[in-house]
mmCIF file of C-alpha atoms in Angstrom:
data_model
loop_
_atom_site.group_PDB
_atom_site.id
_atom_site.type_symbol
_atom_site.label_atom_id
_atom_site.label_comp_id
_atom_site.label_asym_id
_atom_site.label_seq_id
_atom_site.Cartn_x
_atom_site.Cartn_y
_atom_site.Cartn_z
ATOM 1 C CA MET A 7 125.407 130.855 135.808
ATOM 2 C CA ALA A 8 125.389 131.339 131.962
ATOM 3 C CA THR A 9 127.112 128.107 131.348
ATOM 4 C CA ARG A 10 124.504 126.383 133.304
ATOM 5 C CA ARG A 11 121.725 127.746 131.118
ATOM 6 C CA LEU A 12 123.612 126.962 128.043
ATOM 7 C CA LYS A 13 124.117 123.272 129.187
ATOM 8 C CA LYS A 14 120.403 123.134 130.017
ATOM 9 C CA LYS A 15 119.367 124.489 126.690
ATOM 10 C CA ARG A 16 121.606 122.203 124.822
ATOM 11 C CA SER A 17 120.224 119.195 126.700
ATOM 12 C CA GLN A 18 116.673 120.167 125.954
ATOM 13 C CA GLU A 19 117.566 120.473 122.260
ATOM 14 C CA ALA A 20 118.968 117.113 122.204
ATOM 15 C CA VAL A 21 115.813 115.429 123.630
ATOM 16 C CA LYS A 22 113.506 116.713 120.870
ATOM 17 C CA PRO A 23 111.863 113.656 119.153
ATOM 18 C CA PRO A 24 112.193 113.501 115.352
ATOM 19 C CA GLU A 25 109.059 114.704 113.486
ATOM 20 C CA PRO A 26 107.031 111.884 111.893
ATOM 21 C CA SER A 27 106.758 111.921 108.092
ATOM 22 C CA LYS A 28 103.418 112.920 106.656
ATOM 23 C CA SER A 29 102.472 109.299 105.791
ATOM 24 C CA GLN A 30 103.321 108.041 109.253
ATOM 25 C CA ALA A 31 101.424 110.920 110.940
ATOM 26 C CA PHE A 32 98.041 110.230 109.376
ATOM 27 C CA ASP A 33 95.683 108.559 111.720
ATOM 28 C CA PRO A 34 91.972 108.812 110.600
ATOM 29 C CA VAL A 35 90.760 107.992 114.243
ATOM 30 C CA THR A 36 92.354 111.209 115.568
ATOM 31 C CA ALA A 37 91.622 113.448 112.487
ATOM 32 C CA GLU A 38 89.206 116.261 113.032
ATOM 33 C CA PRO A 39 85.883 115.041 111.615
ATOM 34 C CA ASN A 40 84.975 118.063 109.393
ATOM 35 C CA ALA A 41 88.514 118.425 108.124
ATOM 36 C CA LEU A 42 88.677 114.783 107.313
ATOM 37 C CA ARG A 43 85.291 115.104 105.381
ATOM 38 C CA GLU A 44 86.462 118.058 103.427
ATOM 39 C CA SER A 45 89.863 116.524 102.592
ATOM 40 C CA VAL A 46 88.315 113.203 101.463
ATOM 41 C CA TYR A 47 85.616 115.084 99.443
ATOM 42 C CA ARG A 48 88.252 117.263 97.594
ATOM 43 C CA ALA A 49 90.542 114.359 97.042
ATOM 44 C CA LEU A 50 87.751 112.313 95.473
ATOM 45 C CA LEU A 51 86.815 115.109 93.060
ATOM 46 C CA ARG A 52 90.365 115.159 91.705
ATOM 47 C CA LEU A 53 90.319 111.525 90.824
ATOM 48 C CA SER A 54 89.226 110.347 87.360
ATOM 49 C CA PRO A 55 85.836 108.640 87.317
ATOM 50 C CA GLU A 56 87.519 105.213 87.098
ATOM 51 C CA GLU A 57 89.909 105.946 89.944
ATOM 52 C CA ARG A 58 87.027 107.222 92.033
ATOM 53 C CA MET A 59 84.975 104.143 91.427
ATOM 54 C CA ALA A 60 87.906 102.021 92.508
ATOM 55 C CA MET A 61 88.565 104.090 95.609
ATOM 56 C CA ARG A 62 85.033 104.167 96.529
ATOM 57 C CA GLY A 63 84.849 100.347 96.294
ATOM 58 C CA GLU A 64 87.982 100.020 98.334
ATOM 59 C CA LEU A 65 86.842 102.370 101.142
ATOM 60 C CA LEU A 66 83.369 100.851 101.265
ATOM 61 C CA ALA A 67 84.657 97.207 101.293
ATOM 62 C CA GLY A 68 87.060 98.182 104.152
ATOM 63 C CA LEU A 69 84.245 99.641 106.188
ATOM 64 C CA ARG A 70 82.020 96.561 105.642
ATOM 65 C CA GLN A 71 84.964 94.372 106.707
ATOM 66 C CA ALA A 72 85.138 96.463 109.886
ATOM 67 C CA GLY A 73 81.494 95.701 110.585
ATOM 68 C CA VAL A 74 79.980 99.036 109.508
ATOM 69 C CA ASN A 75 76.445 98.726 108.112
ATOM 70 C CA ILE A 76 76.827 101.021 105.084
ATOM 71 C CA ASN A 77 73.141 101.094 104.117
ATOM 72 C CA ASN A 78 72.070 102.049 107.654
ATOM 73 C CA CYS A 79 74.648 104.740 107.851
ATOM 74 C CA LEU A 80 73.721 106.229 104.607
ATOM 75 C CA PHE A 81 70.040 106.112 105.670
ATOM 76 C CA ALA A 82 70.916 107.912 108.902
ATOM 77 C CA LEU A 83 72.703 110.632 106.880
ATOM 78 C CA GLY A 84 69.609 111.157 104.583
ATOM 79 C CA THR A 85 71.476 110.008 101.502
ATOM 80 C CA VAL A 86 69.162 109.371 98.546
ATOM 81 C CA ALA A 87 71.413 106.678 96.926
ATOM 82 C CA ARG A 88 69.493 103.499 96.304
ATOM 83 C CA THR A 89 72.640 101.516 95.559
ATOM 84 C CA ILE A 90 76.231 101.575 96.428
ATOM 85 C CA ASP A 91 76.945 102.713 92.805
ATOM 86 C CA GLU A 92 74.889 105.865 93.353
ATOM 87 C CA VAL A 93 76.974 107.028 96.402
ATOM 88 C CA THR A 94 78.517 110.397 95.254
ATOM 89 C CA PRO A 95 81.900 111.819 96.479
ATOM 90 C CA SER A 96 79.906 114.023 98.961
ATOM 91 C CA ASP A 97 77.924 111.070 100.247
ATOM 92 C CA LEU A 98 81.172 109.139 100.781
ATOM 93 C CA ALA A 99 82.923 111.943 102.529
ATOM 94 C CA TYR A 100 79.846 112.431 104.875
ATOM 95 C CA LEU A 101 79.837 108.703 105.531
ATOM 96 C CA ILE A 102 83.527 108.665 106.514
ATOM 97 C CA ARG A 103 82.839 111.649 108.804
ATOM 98 C CA PHE A 104 79.823 109.759 110.349
ATOM 99 C CA VAL A 105 81.965 106.757 110.982
ATOM 100 C CA ARG A 106 84.742 108.860 112.445
ATOM 101 C CA LEU A 107 82.258 110.310 114.844
ATOM 102 C CA ASN A 108 80.253 106.998 115.713
ATOM 103 C CA ALA A 109 82.680 104.179 115.173
ATOM 104 C CA PRO A 110 86.209 105.682 114.968
ATOM 105 C CA GLN A 111 87.890 102.260 115.388
ATOM 106 C CA ALA A 112 86.363 101.076 112.092
ATOM 107 C CA LEU A 113 88.488 103.728 110.277
ATOM 108 C CA ARG A 114 91.719 101.835 111.231
ATOM 109 C CA MET A 115 90.541 99.249 108.475
ATOM 110 C CA ILE A 116 90.552 101.975 105.779
ATOM 111 C CA ALA A 117 93.629 103.970 107.085
ATOM 112 C CA GLU A 118 95.894 102.938 104.293
ATOM 113 C CA PRO A 119 93.492 103.691 101.331
ATOM 114 C CA LEU A 120 92.626 106.942 103.063
ATOM 115 C CA ALA A 121 96.205 107.924 103.389
ATOM 116 C CA ARG A 122 96.774 107.138 99.692
ATOM 117 C CA LEU A 123 93.809 109.095 98.643
ATOM 118 C CA LEU A 124 94.695 112.166 100.911
ATOM 119 C CA ALA A 125 98.387 111.937 99.721
ATOM 120 C CA SER A 126 97.205 112.068 96.059
ATOM 121 C CA ASP A 127 95.307 115.063 97.028
ATOM 122 C CA ASP A 128 98.482 117.085 97.701
ATOM 123 C CA GLY A 129 99.907 117.268 94.233
ATOM 124 C CA LYS A 130 97.336 116.155 91.615
ATOM 125 C CA ARG A 131 94.739 118.416 90.188
ATOM 126 C CA ARG A 132 92.320 116.845 87.747
ATOM 127 C CA THR A 133 89.643 118.773 85.895
ATOM 128 C CA SER A 134 87.043 115.973 86.033
ATOM 129 C CA ARG A 135 84.144 116.792 88.280
ATOM 130 C CA LEU A 136 81.805 113.929 87.376
ATOM 131 C CA ALA A 137 80.086 112.312 90.411
ATOM 132 C CA ALA A 138 80.952 108.636 90.841
#
């Protein structure tokens, strides 16, 4: 009887799938919207102003390419930015949350830059807090 339980336990241990690495596990479509917004916001604040501008451009271009009307989304969010250059890290984080809730498949177009941004959030701490 004890051998049967031991064999069953060993067979269950052998079936466990390997855990995916952190970079493979990131999927913005399945990410919790508020946690995604907070992570994006914090990561953007840790970037230098130049890096932040480049990342903002890359994310917004990917969303446009996916068919998201950025200006309409920003208007719906109540953002006061008149141009894309006035979009702050907070605005961008809320935009990504808004898209996650309303058009989650569009986030697949920016999954790679988002993964890079959030991966840089793990170790880098920058003191610059200027809005992009």
